[in-house]
MMTF fields as JSON, N, C-alpha, C and O atoms, coordinates in Angstrom:
{
  "mmtfVersion": "1.0.0",
  "mmtfProducer": "UNKNOWN",
  "numBonds": 531,
  "numAtoms": 532,
  "numGroups": 133,
  "numChains": 1,
  "numModels": 1,
  "chainsPerModel": [1],
  "groupsPerChain": [133],
  "chainIdList": ["A"],
  "bondAtomList": [4, 2, 8, 6, 12, 10, 16, 14, 20, 18, 24, 22, 28, 26, 32, 30, 36, 34, 40, 38, 44, 42, 48, 46, 52, 50, 56, 54, 60, 58, 64, 62, 68, 66, 72, 70, 76, 74, 80, 78, 84, 82, 88, 86, 92, 90, 96, 94, 100, 98, 104, 102, 108, 106, 112, 110, 116, 114, 120, 118, 124, 122, 128, 126, 132, 130, 136, 134, 140, 138, 144, 142, 148, 146, 152, 150, 156, 154, 160, 158, 164, 162, 168, 166, 172, 170, 176, 174, 180, 178, 184, 182, 188, 186, 192, 190, 196, 194, 200, 198, 204, 202, 208, 206, 212, 210, 216, 214, 220, 218, 224, 222, 228, 226, 232, 230, 236, 234, 240, 238, 244, 242, 248, 246, 252, 250, 256, 254, 260, 258, 264, 262, 268, 266, 272, 270, 276, 274, 280, 278, 284, 282, 288, 286, 292, 290, 296, 294, 300, 298, 304, 302, 308, 306, 312, 310, 316, 314, 320, 318, 324, 322, 328, 326, 332, 330, 336, 334, 340, 338, 344, 342, 348, 346, 352, 350, 356, 354, 360, 358, 364, 362, 368, 366, 372, 370, 376, 374, 380, 378, 384, 382, 388, 386, 392, 390, 396, 394, 400, 398, 404, 402, 408, 406, 412, 410, 416, 414, 420, 418, 424, 422, 428, 426, 432, 430, 436, 434, 440, 438, 444, 442, 448, 446, 452, 450, 456, 454, 460, 458, 464, 462, 468, 466, 472, 470, 476, 474, 480, 478, 484, 482, 488, 486, 492, 490, 496, 494, 500, 498, 504, 502, 508, 506, 512, 510, 516, 514, 520, 518, 524, 522, 528, 526],
  "bondOrderList": [1, 1, 1, 1, 1, 1, 1, 1, 1, 1, 1, 1, 1, 1, 1, 1, 1, 1, 1, 1, 1, 1, 1, 1, 1, 1, 1, 1, 1, 1, 1, 1, 1, 1, 1, 1, 1, 1, 1, 1, 1, 1, 1, 1, 1, 1, 1, 1, 1, 1, 1, 1, 1, 1, 1, 1, 1, 1, 1, 1, 1, 1, 1, 1, 1, 1, 1, 1, 1, 1, 1, 1, 1, 1, 1, 1, 1, 1, 1, 1, 1, 1, 1, 1, 1, 1, 1, 1, 1, 1, 1, 1, 1, 1, 1, 1, 1, 1, 1, 1, 1, 1, 1, 1, 1, 1, 1, 1, 1, 1, 1, 1, 1, 1, 1, 1, 1, 1, 1, 1, 1, 1, 1, 1, 1, 1, 1, 1, 1, 1, 1, 1],
  "groupList": [{"groupName": "UNK", "atomNameList": ["N", "CA", "C", "O"], "elementList": ["N", "C", "C", "O"], "formalChargeList": [0, 0, 0, 0], "bondAtomList": [1, 0, 2, 1, 3, 2], "bondOrderList": [1, 1, 2], "singleLetterCode": "X", "chemCompType": "L-PEPTIDE LINKING"}],
  "groupTypeList": [0, 0, 0, 0, 0, 0, 0, 0, 0, 0, 0, 0, 0, 0, 0, 0, 0, 0, 0, 0, 0, 0, 0, 0, 0, 0, 0, 0, 0, 0, 0, 0, 0, 0, 0, 0, 0, 0, 0, 0, 0, 0, 0, 0, 0, 0, 0, 0, 0, 0, 0, 0, 0, 0, 0, 0, 0, 0, 0, 0, 0, 0, 0, 0, 0, 0, 0, 0, 0, 0, 0, 0, 0, 0, 0, 0, 0, 0, 0, 0, 0, 0, 0, 0, 0, 0, 0, 0, 0, 0, 0, 0, 0, 0, 0, 0, 0, 0, 0, 0, 0, 0, 0, 0, 0, 0, 0, 0, 0, 0, 0, 0, 0, 0, 0, 0, 0, 0, 0, 0, 0, 0, 0, 0, 0, 0, 0, 0, 0, 0, 0, 0, 0],
  "groupIdList": [1, 2, 3, 4, 5, 6, 7, 8, 9, 10, 11, 12, 13, 14, 15, 16, 17, 18, 19, 20, 21, 22, 23, 24, 25, 26, 27, 28, 29, 30, 31, 32, 33, 34, 35, 36, 37, 38, 39, 40, 41, 42, 43, 44, 45, 46, 47, 48, 49, 50, 51, 52, 53, 54, 55, 56, 57, 58, 59, 60, 61, 62, 63, 64, 65, 66, 67, 68, 69, 70, 71, 72, 73, 74, 75, 76, 77, 78, 79, 80, 81, 82, 83, 84, 85, 86, 87, 88, 89, 90, 91, 92, 93, 94, 95, 96, 97, 98, 99, 100, 101, 102, 103, 104, 105, 106, 107, 108, 109, 110, 111, 112, 113, 114, 115, 116, 117, 118, 119, 120, 121, 122, 123, 124, 125, 126, 127, 128, 129, 130, 131, 132, 133],
  "secStructList": [7, 7, 7, 7, 7, 7, 3, 3, 3, 3, 3, 3, 6, 6, 2, 2, 2, 2, 2, 2, 2, 2, 2, 2, 2, 2, 6, 7, 7, 5, 7, 1, 7, 5, 6, 6, 3, 3, 3, 3, 3, 3, 3, 6, 6, 3, 3, 3, 3, 3, 3, 3, 7, 1, 1, 7, 7, 7, 7, 3, 3, 3, 3, 3, 7, 7, 2, 2, 2, 2, 2, 2, 2, 2, 2, 2, 2, 2, 2, 6, 6, 7, 7, 3, 3, 1, 1, 1, 1, 1, 7, 7, 7, 7, 7, 7, 5, 7, 4, 4, 4, 1, 7, 3, 3, 3, 3, 3, 7, 6, 6, 7, 7, 3, 3, 3, 3, 3, 1, 1, 7, 7, 7, 7, 7, 1, 1, 7, 7, 7, 6, 6, 7],
  "xCoordList": [118.85, 118.255, 116.678, 116.374, 115.873, 114.531, 114.554, 115.398, 113.561, 113.336, 112.451, 111.283, 113.237, 112.506, 112.408, 113.278, 111.238, 110.984, 111.927, 111.88, 112.602, 113.735, 113.203, 113.201, 112.729, 112.124, 111.144, 111.239, 110.196, 109.224, 109.079, 109.066, 109.014, 108.937, 107.457, 106.554, 107.298, 105.961, 105.865, 106.467, 104.994, 104.944, 104.172, 103.146, 104.554, 103.902, 104.09, 105.17, 103.046, 103.126, 103.869, 104.32, 103.973, 104.727, 105.332, 104.903, 106.566, 107.057, 107.563, 107.609, 107.862, 108.271, 107.067, 107.123, 105.949, 105.107, 104.193, 103.521, 104.358, 103.672, 104.356, 103.732, 105.746, 106.69, 106.738, 106.892, 106.579, 106.626, 105.364, 105.399, 104.218, 102.913, 102.813, 102.089, 103.419, 103.338, 104.222, 103.888, 105.545, 106.268, 105.764, 106.053, 105.071, 104.356, 103.312, 103.199, 102.373, 101.442, 102.031, 101.585, 103.191, 103.572, 104.586, 105.072, 104.976, 106.231, 107.333, 107.761, 107.864, 109.193, 109.875, 109.253, 111.218, 111.947, 111.834, 111.365, 112.248, 112.326, 113.296, 113.889, 113.778, 114.67, 114.03, 113.23, 114.747, 113.878, 114.587, 113.975, 115.783, 116.395, 117.627, 118.603, 117.307, 118.246, 118.465, 117.856, 119.343, 119.21, 117.967, 117.608, 117.287, 115.865, 114.878, 113.719, 115.092, 113.961, 113.969, 114.917, 112.748, 112.461, 112.018, 110.814, 113.048, 112.836, 112.043, 112.253, 111.04, 110.544, 110.839, 110.394, 111.694, 112.23, 111.135, 110.919, 110.537, 109.258, 109.969, 109.426, 110.923, 111.584, 113.014, 113.344, 113.695, 115.127, 115.432, 116.501, 114.458, 114.368, 113.575, 113.836, 112.578, 111.771, 111.924, 111.805, 112.181, 112.146, 110.929, 110.943, 110.104, 109.354, 110.062, 110.32, 110.481, 110.995, 110.056, 109.703, 109.741, 108.637, 109.437, 110.659, 108.993, 109.523, 108.569, 107.418, 109.052, 108.429, 107.947, 108.756, 106.72, 105.958, 104.786, 104.014, 104.703, 103.637, 102.222, 101.142, 102.549, 101.296, 101.519, 102.656, 100.626, 100.972, 99.572, 98.676, 99.434, 98.41, 98.3, 99.417, 97.276, 97.252, 97.534, 97.25, 98.185, 98.497, 97.766, 97.265, 97.788, 97.363, 98.627, 99.499, 98.73, 99.983, 99.43, 98.555, 99.857, 99.258, 100.531, 101.62, 100.182, 101.136, 100.343, 99.171, 101.106, 100.627, 101.399, 102.594, 100.575, 101.266, 100.374, 99.374, 100.966, 100.506, 99.394, 99.103, 98.586, 97.368, 97.897, 97.387, 99.088, 99.554, 99.708, 99.098, 100.51, 100.77, 99.646, 99.56, 98.523, 97.447, 96.8, 96.466, 96.561, 95.966, 96.734, 96.128, 97.999, 98.837, 98.571, 98.25, 98.803, 98.59, 97.284, 97.203, 96.178, 94.832, 94.691, 94.148, 95.225, 95.309, 95.721, 95.141, 96.862, 97.49, 96.535, 96.477, 95.765, 95.021, 94.017, 93.706, 93.467, 92.173, 92.608, 91.882, 93.751, 94.4, 94.508, 94.171, 94.995, 95.129, 93.95, 94.09, 92.673, 91.423, 91.569, 91.093, 92.181, 92.206, 90.881, 90.571, 90.284, 89.017, 89.538, 90.449, 88.743, 89.153, 87.912, 86.808, 88.045, 86.985, 87.396, 88.557, 86.233, 86.636, 86.565, 86.425, 86.662, 86.941, 87.66, 87.577, 88.27, 89.065, 88.334, 88.911, 87.12, 86.091, 84.946, 84.562, 84.378, 83.259, 83.384, 84.424, 82.376, 82.117, 83.124, 83.45, 83.589, 84.489, 83.35, 82.662, 83.573, 82.5, 82.982, 82.155, 84.206, 84.933, 84.963, 85.313, 84.687, 84.593, 86.086, 86.851, 86.31, 87.217, 86.563, 85.557, 87.337, 86.915, 87.632, 88.769, 86.732, 87.112, 87.152, 87.09, 87.256, 87.358, 88.674, 89.796, 88.299, 89.23, 89.754, 90.871, 88.989, 89.388, 90.34, 90.632, 90.74, 91.609, 91.134, 89.915, 91.811, 91.343, 92.026, 93.078, 91.534, 91.859, 90.983, 89.767, 92.001, 91.282, 92.191, 93.378, 91.29, 92.01, 91.849, 90.797, 92.947, 92.649, 93.515, 94.486, 93.045, 93.697, 94.575, 94.239, 95.732, 96.406, 96.261, 95.477, 96.954, 96.715, 96.767, 96.125, 97.57, 97.974, 96.943, 97.173, 95.919, 94.739, 95.391, 94.737, 96.637, 96.979, 96.376, 96.417, 95.81, 94.997, 96.238, 97.009, 96.259, 96.992, 96.179, 95.046, 96.615, 95.936, 96.801, 97.909, 96.194, 96.822, 95.997, 94.795, 96.441, 95.748, 96.526, 97.74, 95.967, 96.626, 96.356, 97.037, 95.689, 95.65, 95.72, 95.005, 96.486, 96.473, 95.523, 95.142, 95.18, 94.561, 95.555, 96.778, 94.986, 95.788, 96.574, 96.233, 97.825, 98.772, 99.126, 99.252, 99.315, 99.612, 100.814, 101.739, 100.989, 102.179, 103.35, 104.458, 103.15, 104.439, 103.71, 102.581, 104.442, 103.769, 105.075, 106.28, 104.385, 104.946, 105.422, 104.57, 106.617, 107.12, 107.594, 108.426, 106.869, 107.153, 108.771, 109.342, 109.322, 110.397, 111.282, 112.394, 110.888, 111.601, 112.002, 112.607],
  "yCoordList": [-3.266, -4.703, -4.382, -3.332, -5.24, -5.214, -5.483, -6.222, -4.844, -5.231, -6.403, -6.571, -7.238, -8.707, -8.725, -8.234, -9.348, -9.749, -11.084, -11.987, -11.178, -12.1, -13.232, -14.421, -12.689, -13.565, -12.877, -11.678, -13.696, -13.159, -14.008, -15.236, -13.425, -14.066, -14.573, -13.761, -15.722, -16.387, -16.856, -17.839, -16.017, -16.362, -17.9, -18.137, -18.732, -19.923, -20.543, -20.495, -21.107, -21.868, -23.107, -23.672, -23.521, -24.723, -24.966, -25.707, -24.044, -23.669, -25.018, -25.037, -25.89, -27.264, -27.807, -28.024, -28.063, -28.655, -27.708, -28.209, -26.439, -25.695, -25.603, -25.625, -25.491, -25.491, -26.486, -26.464, -27.81, -29.183, -29.274, -29.899, -28.604, -28.931, -27.971, -28.251, -26.884, -25.892, -26.362, -26.271, -26.942, -27.248, -28.61, -28.84, -29.37, -30.596, -30.264, -30.934, -29.13, -28.708, -28.31, -28.725, -27.378, -26.62, -27.495, -27.028, -28.635, -29.605, -28.718, -28.527, -28.106, -27.359, -27.749, -28.262, -27.492, -27.967, -27.193, -26.055, -27.786, -27.036, -27.356, -28.368, -26.714, -27.453, -27.127, -26.299, -28.09, -27.903, -26.933, -26.533, -26.455, -25.348, -24.584, -25.11, -23.372, -22.68, -21.275, -20.237, -21.402, -20.355, -20.616, -21.744, -19.473, -19.5, -19.759, -19.825, -19.914, -20.091, -21.63, -22.405, -21.89, -23.244, -22.815, -22.782, -22.426, -22.123, -22.939, -24.15, -22.475, -23.135, -22.404, -21.269, -23.069, -22.427, -22.54, -23.528, -21.531, -21.369, -21.276, -21.875, -20.665, -20.679, -19.865, -19.474, -19.775, -19.458, -17.931, -17.595, -17.28, -16.02, -15.688, -14.645, -16.611, -16.128, -17.319, -18.445, -17.172, -17.958, -17.774, -16.65, -18.495, -18.122, -18.64, -19.843, -17.805, -18.017, -18.349, -17.442, -19.452, -19.9, -19.484, -19.584, -19.067, -18.412, -18.661, -18.224, -19.307, -19.677, -18.476, -17.548, -18.254, -17.087, -17.559, -18.447, -16.861, -17.211, -16.637, -17.222, -15.023, -14.338, -13.599, -13.224, -13.418, -12.775, -12.656, -13.461, -11.898, -11.606, -12.615, -12.955, -13.183, -14.035, -13.114, -11.916, -13.83, -12.927, -13.792, -14.897, -13.068, -13.665, -13.821, -12.953, -14.838, -15.082, -15.581, -16.447, -15.125, -15.653, -16.005, -15.431, -16.945, -17.666, -17.494, -17.799, -17.042, -17.227, -18.229, -18.148, -19.192, -20.299, -20.773, -20.21, -21.718, -22.03, -22.769, -23.045, -23.194, -24.014, -25.36, -25.94, -25.873, -27.29, -27.243, -28.075, -26.297, -26.134, -26.03, -26.821, -25.071, -25.161, -26.378, -26.752, -27.186, -28.492, -29.467, -30.192, -29.397, -30.404, -30.165, -30.987, -28.576, -28.396, -28.672, -29.257, -28.277, -28.516, -29.966, -30.277, -30.839, -32.301, -32.743, -33.562, -32.034, -32.154, -31.816, -32.477, -30.687, -30.171, -31.181, -31.572, -31.622, -32.631, -33.814, -34.313, -34.364, -35.564, -35.486, -36.39, -34.361, -33.988, -33.512, -33.076, -33.543, -32.992, -31.699, -31.608, -30.737, -29.473, -28.591, -28.434, -28.156, -27.285, -26.027, -25.326, -25.812, -24.702, -23.952, -24.476, -22.759, -21.867, -20.98, -20.723, -20.501, -19.504, -17.962, -17.134, -17.69, -16.323, -16.02, -16.817, -14.997, -14.831, -14.782, -15.281, -14.248, -14.149, -15.108, -15.367, -15.65, -16.379, -17.873, -18.392, -18.527, -20.01, -20.839, -20.509, -21.889, -22.88, -23.914, -24.908, -23.144, -23.695, -25.019, -25.576, -25.405, -26.314, -25.882, -26.788, -24.712, -24.237, -23.632, -23.207, -23.713, -22.779, -21.845, -22.01, -20.584, -19.175, -19.306, -19.744, -18.831, -18.765, -17.121, -16.748, -16.407, -14.946, -14.59, -15.071, -13.717, -12.927, -14.179, -14.203, -14.926, -16.153, -17.321, -18.292, -17.178, -18.097, -18.893, -19.058, -19.38, -20.255, -19.661, -19.033, -19.817, -19.475, -19.967, -20.143, -20.135, -20.861, -20.508, -20.187, -20.641, -20.14, -21.227, -21.864, -21.464, -22.332, -21.641, -20.9, -21.977, -21.653, -22.908, -24.084, -22.278, -23.274, -23.217, -22.386, -24.046, -24.188, -22.792, -22.563, -21.942, -20.546, -19.645, -18.444, -19.954, -19.011, -18.25, -17.241, -18.298, -17.679, -18.086, -19.269, -17.187, -17.533, -17.513, -16.567, -18.729, -19.106, -19.062, -19.543, -18.589, -18.532, -18.866, -18.399, -19.601, -19.971, -19.378, -19.351, -18.853, -18.212, -18.374, -18.56, -18.321, -18.495, -17.024, -16.867, -16.159, -14.901, -13.973, -14.188, -12.824, -11.551, -10.734, -10.85, -9.93, -8.618, -7.808, -7.887, -7.102, -6.324, -5.252, -4.708, -5.156, -4.335, -3.247, -3.441, -2.137, -0.787, -1.099, -1.644, -0.864, -0.888, -0.172, -0.71, 1.013, 1.767, 2.408, 2.882, 2.409, 3.079, 4.4, 4.281, 5.354, 6.619, 6.824, 6.728, 7.086, 7.359, 8.77, 9.251, 9.525, 10.983, 10.934, 10.144, 11.81, 12.535, 11.761, 12.222, 10.766, 9.916, 10.515, 9.818],
  "zCoordList": [-118.495, -117.956, -117.535, -116.969, -117.823, -117.355, -115.929, -115.423, -115.217, -114.022, -113.643, -113.995, -112.818, -112.675, -111.274, -110.554, -110.793, -109.407, -109.154, -109.99, -108.241, -107.808, -106.944, -107.265, -105.752, -104.83, -103.824, -103.562, -103.273, -102.54, -101.022, -100.947, -100.287, -98.959, -98.561, -98.363, -98.476, -98.006, -96.586, -96.153, -95.827, -94.531, -94.165, -94.801, -93.358, -93.036, -91.672, -91.083, -91.201, -90.004, -90.023, -89.027, -91.31, -91.568, -93.031, -93.916, -93.031, -94.451, -95.031, -96.261, -94.536, -95.28, -95.927, -97.138, -95.254, -95.565, -96.792, -97.694, -96.572, -97.607, -98.863, -99.924, -98.797, -99.914, -100.586, -101.808, -99.702, -100.391, -101.314, -102.374, -100.85, -101.498, -102.541, -103.497, -102.52, -103.864, -105.071, -106.252, -104.54, -105.455, -106.231, -107.405, -105.51, -105.995, -106.905, -107.932, -106.623, -107.602, -108.927, -109.996, -108.798, -109.916, -110.596, -111.626, -110.219, -110.589, -110.834, -111.972, -109.693, -109.906, -108.638, -107.708, -108.601, -107.568, -106.163, -106.155, -105.017, -103.804, -103.088, -103.46, -101.938, -101.156, -99.309, -98.874, -98.708, -97.35, -96.54, -95.55, -96.756, -95.945, -96.796, -97.329, -96.75, -97.388, -96.514, -96.773, -95.539, -94.29, -93.557, -93.22, -93.311, -92.651, -93.609, -93.2, -94.76, -95.908, -96.3, -96.176, -96.782, -97.552, -98.859, -99.112, -99.863, -101.332, -102.106, -102.025, -102.955, -104.216, -105.285, -105.46, -106.161, -107.416, -108.427, -109.128, -108.425, -109.552, -111.149, -112.077, -111.31, -112.798, -112.321, -111.202, -113.576, -113.284, -112.574, -112.065, -112.658, -112.223, -110.856, -110.256, -110.361, -109.317, -108.363, -108.845, -107.025, -106.109, -104.931, -104.428, -104.52, -103.343, -102.166, -102.171, -100.984, -99.976, -98.695, -97.942, -98.527, -97.263, -96.071, -96.189, -95.027, -94.078, -92.763, -92.756, -91.776, -90.352, -90.01, -89.96, -89.739, -89.047, -88.195, -88.556, -86.968, -86.22, -86.539, -86.461, -87.015, -87.223, -88.615, -88.902, -89.346, -90.659, -91.487, -91.234, -92.23, -93.015, -94.205, -94.595, -94.883, -96.06, -97.188, -97.18, -98.281, -99.474, -100.51, -100.298, -101.733, -103.012, -103.872, -103.84, -104.586, -105.542, -106.891, -106.902, -107.879, -108.997, -110.076, -110.061, -110.893, -111.918, -113.397, -113.616, -114.148, -115.523, -116.279, -116.566, -116.573, -117.172, -118.771, -119.217, -119.262, -120.728, -120.399, -119.235, -121.617, -121.318, -120.793, -119.834, -121.574, -121.152, -119.682, -119.01, -119.072, -117.724, -116.991, -116.052, -117.203, -116.561, -116.331, -115.207, -117.655, -117.402, -116.35, -115.561, -116.436, -115.646, -114.243, -113.385, -114.109, -112.68, -112.117, -111.037, -112.802, -112.582, -112.12, -111.06, -112.998, -112.731, -111.336, -110.623, -111.065, -109.705, -108.549, -107.512, -108.826, -107.803, -107.503, -106.378, -108.785, -108.512, -107.871, -107.011, -108.185, -107.484, -106.02, -105.256, -105.681, -104.286, -103.592, -102.449, -104.197, -103.847, -103.085, -101.953, -103.631, -103.269, -103.558, -104.739, -102.806, -103.259, -103.89, -103.45, -105.124, -105.873, -106.308, -106.161, -106.834, -107.189, -108.27, -108.589, -108.844, -110.212, -109.934, -110.834, -108.758, -108.395, -107.009, -106.075, -106.935, -105.856, -104.574, -103.607, -104.393, -103.478, -103.674, -104.814, -102.601, -102.57, -102.444, -102.039, -102.775, -102.545, -103.359, -104.499, -102.757, -103.441, -104.584, -104.351, -105.781, -106.578, -107.542, -108.263, -107.49, -108.189, -109.599, -110.355, -110.192, -111.516, -111.756, -110.891, -113.251, -113.92, -114.627, -115.317, -114.379, -115.012, -116.387, -116.561, -117.369, -118.596, -119.154, -120.325, -118.107, -118.522, -119.407, -119.254, -120.284, -121.245, -122.284, -122.799, -122.422, -123.427, -122.859, -123.557, -121.715, -121.093, -119.989, -119.927, -119.167, -118.141, -116.659, -116.778, -115.462, -114.339, -113.195, -113.116, -112.318, -110.894, -109.666, -109.737, -108.309, -107.446, -106.229, -106.172, -105.185, -104.271, -102.932, -103.086, -101.815, -100.638, -99.911, -99.777, -99.523, -98.54, -97.197, -96.739, -96.366, -95.035, -94.267, -93.242, -94.864, -94.247, -94.851, -94.708, -95.459, -96.263, -97.06, -97.322, -97.683, -98.912, -100.165, -100.504, -100.892, -102.198, -103.251, -103.419, -103.903, -104.943, -106.402, -106.389, -107.491, -108.623, -109.939, -110.206, -110.552, -112.253, -113.138, -112.876, -114.226, -115.272, -116.565, -116.496, -117.639, -118.934, -119.631, -120.644, -119.366, -119.88, -118.932, -117.954, -118.921, -117.968, -118.617, -119.782, -117.81, -117.911, -119.033, -118.918, -120.016, -121.111, -120.169, -119.119, -121.0, -120.333, -121.094, -122.303, -120.65, -121.506, -122.365, -121.761, -123.651, -124.328, -123.643, -123.64, -123.067, -122.527, -121.405, -121.535, -120.211, -119.031, -118.711, -118.492, -118.786, -118.542, -117.185, -116.303, -116.846, -115.421, -115.365, -116.135, -114.182, -114.315, -114.098, -113.346, -114.803, -114.603, -115.727, -115.986, -116.305, -117.244, -118.669, -119.484]
}
């Protein structure tokens, strides 16, 4: 079986609002409460579990999407008037980066997490050698 990322804890000062917002932008289901978490079901194999935390560092989360998904998410970002930028650092330039022949953009949420959508990932090696394998 291939290794898959199953879930990630996303710390938040307001997990319900943060989960609702992200689920709305991505057009995916979410649930207000699943035990101590507010889950966003990104796809069949990945859940983002928003958790109530008072103090935490901000994180960077990136989703690779199709061109059509990018355009739909971008449209929802524009409708919500969320500031976005073309690079992970720097000014909010309200531009799409077209690096690597695809599209990507970044936005920050109220918890200062940096979210990214892209259509083309960096090239990955065909086979990664693991010591002792």
